[in-house]
PDB file of N, CA and C in Angstrom:
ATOM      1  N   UNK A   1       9.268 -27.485  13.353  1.00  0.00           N
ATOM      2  CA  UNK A   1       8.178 -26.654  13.842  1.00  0.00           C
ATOM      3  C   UNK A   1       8.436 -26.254  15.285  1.00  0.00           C
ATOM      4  N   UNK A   2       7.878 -25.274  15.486  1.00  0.00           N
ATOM      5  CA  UNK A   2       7.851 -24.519  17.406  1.00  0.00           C
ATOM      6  C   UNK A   2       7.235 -25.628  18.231  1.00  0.00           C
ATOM      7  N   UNK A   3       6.858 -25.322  19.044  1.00  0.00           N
ATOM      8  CA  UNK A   3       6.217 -25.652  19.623  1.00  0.00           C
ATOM      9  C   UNK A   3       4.786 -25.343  19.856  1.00  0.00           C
ATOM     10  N   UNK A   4       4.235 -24.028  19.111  1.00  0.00           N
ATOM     11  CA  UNK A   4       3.171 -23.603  19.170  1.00  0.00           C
ATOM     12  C   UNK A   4       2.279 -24.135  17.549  1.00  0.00           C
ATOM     13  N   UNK A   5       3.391 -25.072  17.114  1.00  0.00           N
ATOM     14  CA  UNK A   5       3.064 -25.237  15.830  1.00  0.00           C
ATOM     15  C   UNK A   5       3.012 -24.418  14.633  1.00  0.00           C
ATOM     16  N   UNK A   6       3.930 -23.435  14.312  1.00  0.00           N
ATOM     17  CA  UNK A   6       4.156 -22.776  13.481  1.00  0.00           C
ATOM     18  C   UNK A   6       5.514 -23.095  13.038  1.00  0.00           C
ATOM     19  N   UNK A   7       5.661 -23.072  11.793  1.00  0.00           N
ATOM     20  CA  UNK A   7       6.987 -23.026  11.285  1.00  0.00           C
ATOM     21  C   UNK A   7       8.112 -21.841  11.794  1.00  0.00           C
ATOM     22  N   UNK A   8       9.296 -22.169  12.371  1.00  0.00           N
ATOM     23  CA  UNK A   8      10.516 -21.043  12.530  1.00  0.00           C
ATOM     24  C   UNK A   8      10.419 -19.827  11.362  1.00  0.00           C
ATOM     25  N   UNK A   9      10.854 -18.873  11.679  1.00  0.00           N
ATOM     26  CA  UNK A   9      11.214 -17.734  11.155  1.00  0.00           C
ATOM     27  C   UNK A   9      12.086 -18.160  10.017  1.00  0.00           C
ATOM     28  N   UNK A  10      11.875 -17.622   8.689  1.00  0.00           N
ATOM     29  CA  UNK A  10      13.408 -17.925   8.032  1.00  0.00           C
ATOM     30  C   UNK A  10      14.060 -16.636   7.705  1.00  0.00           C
ATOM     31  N   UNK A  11      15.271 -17.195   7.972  1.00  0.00           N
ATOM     32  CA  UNK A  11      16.469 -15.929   7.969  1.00  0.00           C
ATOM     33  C   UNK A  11      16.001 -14.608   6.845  1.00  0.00           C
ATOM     34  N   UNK A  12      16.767 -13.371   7.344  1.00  0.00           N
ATOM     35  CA  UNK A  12      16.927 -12.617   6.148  1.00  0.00           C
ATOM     36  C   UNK A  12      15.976 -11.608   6.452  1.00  0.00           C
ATOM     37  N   UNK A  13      15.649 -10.640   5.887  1.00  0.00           N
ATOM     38  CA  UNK A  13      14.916  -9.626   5.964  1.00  0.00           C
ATOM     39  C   UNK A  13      13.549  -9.845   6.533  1.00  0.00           C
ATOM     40  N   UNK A  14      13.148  -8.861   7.321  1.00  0.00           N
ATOM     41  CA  UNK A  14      11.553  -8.865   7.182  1.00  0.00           C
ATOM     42  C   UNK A  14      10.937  -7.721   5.991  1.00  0.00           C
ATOM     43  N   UNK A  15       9.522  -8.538   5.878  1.00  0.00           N
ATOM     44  CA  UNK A  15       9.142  -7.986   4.776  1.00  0.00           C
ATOM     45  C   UNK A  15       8.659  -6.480   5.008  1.00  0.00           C
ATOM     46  N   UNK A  16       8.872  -5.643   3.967  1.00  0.00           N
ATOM     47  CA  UNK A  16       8.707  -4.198   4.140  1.00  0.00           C
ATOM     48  C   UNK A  16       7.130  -3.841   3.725  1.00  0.00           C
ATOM     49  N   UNK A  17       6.705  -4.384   2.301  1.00  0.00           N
ATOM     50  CA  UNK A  17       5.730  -4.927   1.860  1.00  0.00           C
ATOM     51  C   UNK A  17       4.495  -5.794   2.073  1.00  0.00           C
ATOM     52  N   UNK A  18       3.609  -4.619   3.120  1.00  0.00           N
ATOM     53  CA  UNK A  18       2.296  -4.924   3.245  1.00  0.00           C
ATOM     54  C   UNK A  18       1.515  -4.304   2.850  1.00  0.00           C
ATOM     55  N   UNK A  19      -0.167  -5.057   2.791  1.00  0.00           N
ATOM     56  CA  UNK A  19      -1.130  -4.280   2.867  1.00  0.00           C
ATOM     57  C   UNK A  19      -1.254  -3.393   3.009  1.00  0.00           C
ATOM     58  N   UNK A  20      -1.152  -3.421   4.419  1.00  0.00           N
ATOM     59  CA  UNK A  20      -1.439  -2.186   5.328  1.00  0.00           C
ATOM     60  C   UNK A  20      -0.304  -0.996   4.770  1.00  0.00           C
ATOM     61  N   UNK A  21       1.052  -1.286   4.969  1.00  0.00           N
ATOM     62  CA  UNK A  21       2.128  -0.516   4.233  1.00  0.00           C
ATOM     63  C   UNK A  21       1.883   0.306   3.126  1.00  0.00           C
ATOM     64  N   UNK A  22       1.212  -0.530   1.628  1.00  0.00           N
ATOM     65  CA  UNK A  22       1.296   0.109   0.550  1.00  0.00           C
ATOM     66  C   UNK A  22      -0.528   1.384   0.994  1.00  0.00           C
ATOM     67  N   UNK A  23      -1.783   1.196   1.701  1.00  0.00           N
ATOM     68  CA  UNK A  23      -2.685   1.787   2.199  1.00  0.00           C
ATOM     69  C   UNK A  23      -1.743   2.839   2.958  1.00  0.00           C
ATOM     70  N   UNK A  24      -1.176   2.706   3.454  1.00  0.00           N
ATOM     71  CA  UNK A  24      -0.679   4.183   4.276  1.00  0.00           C
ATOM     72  C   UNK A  24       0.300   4.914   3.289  1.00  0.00           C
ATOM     73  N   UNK A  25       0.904   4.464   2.725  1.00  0.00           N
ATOM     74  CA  UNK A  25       1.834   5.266   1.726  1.00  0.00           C
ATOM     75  C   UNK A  25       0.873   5.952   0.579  1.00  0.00           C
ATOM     76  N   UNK A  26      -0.408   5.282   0.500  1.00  0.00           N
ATOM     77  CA  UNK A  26      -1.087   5.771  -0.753  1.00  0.00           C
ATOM     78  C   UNK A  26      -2.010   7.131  -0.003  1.00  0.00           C
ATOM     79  N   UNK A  27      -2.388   7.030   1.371  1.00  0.00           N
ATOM     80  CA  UNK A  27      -3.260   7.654   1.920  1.00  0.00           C
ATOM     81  C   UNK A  27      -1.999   8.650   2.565  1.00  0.00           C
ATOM     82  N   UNK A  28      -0.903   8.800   2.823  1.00  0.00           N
ATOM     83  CA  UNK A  28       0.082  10.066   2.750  1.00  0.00           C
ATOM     84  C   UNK A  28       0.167  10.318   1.577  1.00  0.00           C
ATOM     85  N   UNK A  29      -0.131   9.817   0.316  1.00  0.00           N
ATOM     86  CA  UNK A  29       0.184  11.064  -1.105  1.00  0.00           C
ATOM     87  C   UNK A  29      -1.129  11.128  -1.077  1.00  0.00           C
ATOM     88  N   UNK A  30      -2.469  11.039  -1.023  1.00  0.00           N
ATOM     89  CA  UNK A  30      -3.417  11.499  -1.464  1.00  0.00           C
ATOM     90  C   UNK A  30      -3.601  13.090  -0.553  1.00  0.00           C
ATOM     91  N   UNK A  31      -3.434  12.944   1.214  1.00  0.00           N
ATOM     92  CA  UNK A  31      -3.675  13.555   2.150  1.00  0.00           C
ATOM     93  C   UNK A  31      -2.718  14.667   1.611  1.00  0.00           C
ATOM     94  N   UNK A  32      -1.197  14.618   0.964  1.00  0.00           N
ATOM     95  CA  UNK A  32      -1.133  16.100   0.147  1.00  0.00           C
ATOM     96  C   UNK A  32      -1.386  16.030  -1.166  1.00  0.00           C
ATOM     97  N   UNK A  33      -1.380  15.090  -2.016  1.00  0.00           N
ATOM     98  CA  UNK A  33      -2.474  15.726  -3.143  1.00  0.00           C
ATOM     99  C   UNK A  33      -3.551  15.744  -3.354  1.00  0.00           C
ATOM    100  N   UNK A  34      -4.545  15.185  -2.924  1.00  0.00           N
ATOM    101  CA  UNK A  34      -5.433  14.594  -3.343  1.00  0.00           C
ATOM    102  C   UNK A  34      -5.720  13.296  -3.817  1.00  0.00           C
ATOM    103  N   UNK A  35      -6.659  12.406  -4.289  1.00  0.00           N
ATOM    104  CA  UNK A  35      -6.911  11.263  -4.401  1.00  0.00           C
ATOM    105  C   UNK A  35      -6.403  11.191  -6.312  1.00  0.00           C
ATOM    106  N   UNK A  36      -6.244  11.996  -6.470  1.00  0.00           N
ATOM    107  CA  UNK A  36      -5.983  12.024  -8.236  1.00  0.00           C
ATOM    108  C   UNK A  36      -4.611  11.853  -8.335  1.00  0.00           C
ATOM    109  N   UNK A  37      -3.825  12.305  -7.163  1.00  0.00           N
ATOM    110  CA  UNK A  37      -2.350  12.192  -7.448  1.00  0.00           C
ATOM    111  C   UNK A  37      -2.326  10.908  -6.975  1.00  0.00           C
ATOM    112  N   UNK A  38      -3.088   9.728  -6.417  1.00  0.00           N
ATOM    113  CA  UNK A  38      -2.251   8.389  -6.247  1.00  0.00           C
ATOM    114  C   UNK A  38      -2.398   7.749  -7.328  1.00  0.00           C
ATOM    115  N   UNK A  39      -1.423   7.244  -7.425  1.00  0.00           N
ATOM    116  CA  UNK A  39      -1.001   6.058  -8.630  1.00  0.00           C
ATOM    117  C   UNK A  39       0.190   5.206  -8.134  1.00  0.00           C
ATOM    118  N   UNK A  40      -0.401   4.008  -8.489  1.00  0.00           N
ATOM    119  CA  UNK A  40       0.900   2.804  -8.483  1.00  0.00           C
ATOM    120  C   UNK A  40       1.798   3.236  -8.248  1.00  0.00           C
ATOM    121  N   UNK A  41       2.456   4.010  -9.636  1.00  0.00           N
ATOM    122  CA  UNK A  41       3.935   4.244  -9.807  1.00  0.00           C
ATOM    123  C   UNK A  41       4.811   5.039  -9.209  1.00  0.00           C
ATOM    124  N   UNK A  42       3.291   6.263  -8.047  1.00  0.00           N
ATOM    125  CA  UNK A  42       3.490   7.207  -6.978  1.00  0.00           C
ATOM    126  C   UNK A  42       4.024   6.159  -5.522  1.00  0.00           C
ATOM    127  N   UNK A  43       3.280   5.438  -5.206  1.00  0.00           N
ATOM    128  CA  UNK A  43       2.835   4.997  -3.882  1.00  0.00           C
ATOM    129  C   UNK A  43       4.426   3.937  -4.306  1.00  0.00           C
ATOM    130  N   UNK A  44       4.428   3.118  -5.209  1.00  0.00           N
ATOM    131  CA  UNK A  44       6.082   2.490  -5.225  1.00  0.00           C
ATOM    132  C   UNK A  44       6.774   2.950  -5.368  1.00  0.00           C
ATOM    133  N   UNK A  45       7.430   4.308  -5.829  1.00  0.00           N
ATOM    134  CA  UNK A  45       8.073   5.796  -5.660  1.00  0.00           C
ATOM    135  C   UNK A  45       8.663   5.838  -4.278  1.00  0.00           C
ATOM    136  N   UNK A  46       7.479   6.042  -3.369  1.00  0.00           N
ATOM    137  CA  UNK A  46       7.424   6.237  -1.844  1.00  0.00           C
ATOM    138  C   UNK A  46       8.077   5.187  -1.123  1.00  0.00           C
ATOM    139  N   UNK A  47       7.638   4.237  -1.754  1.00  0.00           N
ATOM    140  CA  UNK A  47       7.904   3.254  -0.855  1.00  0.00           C
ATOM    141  C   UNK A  47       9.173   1.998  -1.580  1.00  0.00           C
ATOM    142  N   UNK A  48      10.159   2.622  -2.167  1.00  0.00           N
ATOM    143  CA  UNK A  48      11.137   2.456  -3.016  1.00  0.00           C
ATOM    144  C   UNK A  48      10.929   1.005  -3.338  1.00  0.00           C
ATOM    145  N   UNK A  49      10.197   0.836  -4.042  1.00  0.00           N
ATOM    146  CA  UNK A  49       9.830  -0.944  -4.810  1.00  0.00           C
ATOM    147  C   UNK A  49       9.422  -0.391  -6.143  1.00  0.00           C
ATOM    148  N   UNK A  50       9.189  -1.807  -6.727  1.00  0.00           N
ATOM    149  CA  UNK A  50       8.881  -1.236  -8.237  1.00  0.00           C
ATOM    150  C   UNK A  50       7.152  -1.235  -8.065  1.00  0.00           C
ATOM    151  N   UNK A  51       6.697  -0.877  -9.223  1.00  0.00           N
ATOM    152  CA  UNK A  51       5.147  -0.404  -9.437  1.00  0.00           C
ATOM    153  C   UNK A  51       4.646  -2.257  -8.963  1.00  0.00           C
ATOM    154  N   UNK A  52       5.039  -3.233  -9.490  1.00  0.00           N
ATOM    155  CA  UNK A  52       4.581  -4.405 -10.270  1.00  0.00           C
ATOM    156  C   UNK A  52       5.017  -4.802  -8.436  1.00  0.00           C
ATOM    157  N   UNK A  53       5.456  -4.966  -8.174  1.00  0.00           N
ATOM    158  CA  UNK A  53       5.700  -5.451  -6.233  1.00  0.00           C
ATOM    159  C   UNK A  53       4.187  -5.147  -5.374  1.00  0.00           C
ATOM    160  N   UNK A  54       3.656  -4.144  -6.066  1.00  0.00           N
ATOM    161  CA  UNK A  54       2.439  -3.938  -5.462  1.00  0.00           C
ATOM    162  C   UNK A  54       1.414  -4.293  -5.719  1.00  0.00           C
ATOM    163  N   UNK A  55       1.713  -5.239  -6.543  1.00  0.00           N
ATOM    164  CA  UNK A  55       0.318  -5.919  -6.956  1.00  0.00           C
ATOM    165  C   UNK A  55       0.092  -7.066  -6.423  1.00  0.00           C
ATOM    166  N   UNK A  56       1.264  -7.984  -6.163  1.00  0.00           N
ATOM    167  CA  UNK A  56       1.286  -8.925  -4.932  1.00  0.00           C
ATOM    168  C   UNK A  56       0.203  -8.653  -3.552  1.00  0.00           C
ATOM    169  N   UNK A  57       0.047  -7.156  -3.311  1.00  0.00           N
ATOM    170  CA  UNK A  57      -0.728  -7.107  -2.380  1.00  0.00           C
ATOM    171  C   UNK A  57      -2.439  -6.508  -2.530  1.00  0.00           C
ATOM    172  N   UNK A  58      -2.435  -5.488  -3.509  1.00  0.00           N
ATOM    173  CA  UNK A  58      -3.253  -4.568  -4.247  1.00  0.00           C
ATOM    174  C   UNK A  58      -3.692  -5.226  -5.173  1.00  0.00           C
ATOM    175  N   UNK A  59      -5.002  -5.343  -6.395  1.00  0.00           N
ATOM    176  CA  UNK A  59      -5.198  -5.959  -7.042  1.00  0.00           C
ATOM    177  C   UNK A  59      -5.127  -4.646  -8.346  1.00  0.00           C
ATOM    178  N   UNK A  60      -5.695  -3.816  -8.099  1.00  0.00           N
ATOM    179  CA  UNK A  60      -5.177  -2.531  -8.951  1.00  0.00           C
ATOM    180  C   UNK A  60      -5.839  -1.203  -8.560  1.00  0.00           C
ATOM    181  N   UNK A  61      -5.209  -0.539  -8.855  1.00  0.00           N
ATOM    182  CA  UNK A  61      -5.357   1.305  -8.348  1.00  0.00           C
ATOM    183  C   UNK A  61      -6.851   1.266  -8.187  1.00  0.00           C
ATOM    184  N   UNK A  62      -8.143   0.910  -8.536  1.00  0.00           N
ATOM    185  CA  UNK A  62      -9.549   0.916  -8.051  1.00  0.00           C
ATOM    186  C   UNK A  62      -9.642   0.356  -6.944  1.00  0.00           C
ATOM    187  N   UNK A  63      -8.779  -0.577  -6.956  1.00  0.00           N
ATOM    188  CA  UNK A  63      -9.150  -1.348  -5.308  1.00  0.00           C
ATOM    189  C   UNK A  63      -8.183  -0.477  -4.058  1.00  0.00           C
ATOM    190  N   UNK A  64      -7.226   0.066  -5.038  1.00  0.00           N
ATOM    191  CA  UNK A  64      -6.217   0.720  -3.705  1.00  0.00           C
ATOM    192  C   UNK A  64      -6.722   2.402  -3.707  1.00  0.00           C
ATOM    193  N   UNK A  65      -7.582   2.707  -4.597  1.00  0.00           N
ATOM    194  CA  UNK A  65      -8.210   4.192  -4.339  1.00  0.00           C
ATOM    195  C   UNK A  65      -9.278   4.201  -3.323  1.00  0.00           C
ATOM    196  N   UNK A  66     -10.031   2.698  -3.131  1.00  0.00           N
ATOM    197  CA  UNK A  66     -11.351   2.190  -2.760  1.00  0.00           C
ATOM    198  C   UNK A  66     -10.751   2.304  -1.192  1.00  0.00           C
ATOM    199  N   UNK A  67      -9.416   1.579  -1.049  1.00  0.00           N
ATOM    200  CA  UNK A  67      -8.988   1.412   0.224  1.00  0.00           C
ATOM    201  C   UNK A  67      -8.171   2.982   1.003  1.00  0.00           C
ATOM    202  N   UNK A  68      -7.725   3.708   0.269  1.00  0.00           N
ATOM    203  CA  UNK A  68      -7.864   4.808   0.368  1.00  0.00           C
ATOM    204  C   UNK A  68      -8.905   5.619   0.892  1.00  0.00           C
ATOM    205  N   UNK A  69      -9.815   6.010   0.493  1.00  0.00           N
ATOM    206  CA  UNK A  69     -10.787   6.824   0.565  1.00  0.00           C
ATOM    207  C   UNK A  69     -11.841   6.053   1.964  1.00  0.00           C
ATOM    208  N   UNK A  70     -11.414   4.642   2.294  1.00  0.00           N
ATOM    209  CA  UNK A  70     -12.079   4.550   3.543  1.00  0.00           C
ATOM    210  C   UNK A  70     -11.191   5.106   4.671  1.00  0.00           C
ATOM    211  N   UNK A  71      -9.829   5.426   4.373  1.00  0.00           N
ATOM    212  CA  UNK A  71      -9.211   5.651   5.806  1.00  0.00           C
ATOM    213  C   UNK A  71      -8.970   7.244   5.757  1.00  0.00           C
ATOM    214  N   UNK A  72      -9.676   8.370   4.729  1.00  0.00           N
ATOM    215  CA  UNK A  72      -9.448   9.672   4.502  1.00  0.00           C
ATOM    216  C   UNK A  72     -10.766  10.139   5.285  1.00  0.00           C
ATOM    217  N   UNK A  73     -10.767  11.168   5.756  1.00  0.00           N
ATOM    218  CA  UNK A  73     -11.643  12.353   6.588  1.00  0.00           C
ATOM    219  C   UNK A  73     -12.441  12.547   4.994  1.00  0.00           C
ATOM    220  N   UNK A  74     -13.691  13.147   5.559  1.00  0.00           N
ATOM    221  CA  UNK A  74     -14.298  13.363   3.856  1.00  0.00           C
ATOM    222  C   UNK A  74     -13.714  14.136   3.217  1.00  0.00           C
ATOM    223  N   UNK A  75     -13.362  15.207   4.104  1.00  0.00           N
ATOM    224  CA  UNK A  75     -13.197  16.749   3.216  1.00  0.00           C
ATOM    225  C   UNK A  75     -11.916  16.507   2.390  1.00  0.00           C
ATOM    226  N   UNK A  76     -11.202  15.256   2.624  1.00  0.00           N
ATOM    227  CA  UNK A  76     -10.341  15.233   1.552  1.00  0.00           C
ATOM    228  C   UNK A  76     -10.583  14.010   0.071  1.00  0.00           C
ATOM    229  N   UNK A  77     -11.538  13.162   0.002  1.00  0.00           N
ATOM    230  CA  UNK A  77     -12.092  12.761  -0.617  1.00  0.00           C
ATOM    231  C   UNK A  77     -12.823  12.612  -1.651  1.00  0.00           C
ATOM    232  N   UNK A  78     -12.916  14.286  -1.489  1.00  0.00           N
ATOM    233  CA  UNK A  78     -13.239  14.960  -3.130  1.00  0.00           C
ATOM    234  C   UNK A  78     -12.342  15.758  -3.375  1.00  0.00           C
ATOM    235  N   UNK A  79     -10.952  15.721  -3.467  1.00  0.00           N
ATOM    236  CA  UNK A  79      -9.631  16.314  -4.195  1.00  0.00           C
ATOM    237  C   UNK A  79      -9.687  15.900  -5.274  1.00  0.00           C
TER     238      UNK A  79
END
């Protein structure tokens, strides 16, 4: 352990795959299509992972449309 009491870093990549990550990739395809063009299989498309990687963070497309549509301006919200 550190000294601040956290476990060391372990080697190897940092993760690409966040929250926040897969919310902004879904809210850039909605902002040009609309909220009808996001889907799973869009937003892991974008963000070159498979559909099923995003569920680790997302629980499913209602909860990631839900999280969507809080970070969109209205006028794009009814696309």
């Amino acid at each position: 352990m550190t000294p601040g009491g956290q476990q060391p870093r372990r080697p190897g990549r940092p993760a690409r795959l966040t929250r926040d990550a897969v919310v902004a990739a879904a809210v850039a395809i909605a902002t040009e299509d609309g909220l009808a063009g996001v889907s799973m299989r869009r937003v892991a498309e974008r963000m070159r992972c498979s559909p099923m990687a995003l569920y680790r963070h997302i629980k499913d497309k209602d909860e990631l449309v839900e999280l969507v549509r809080d970070q969109l301006p209205d006028d794009h919200s009814n696309r």
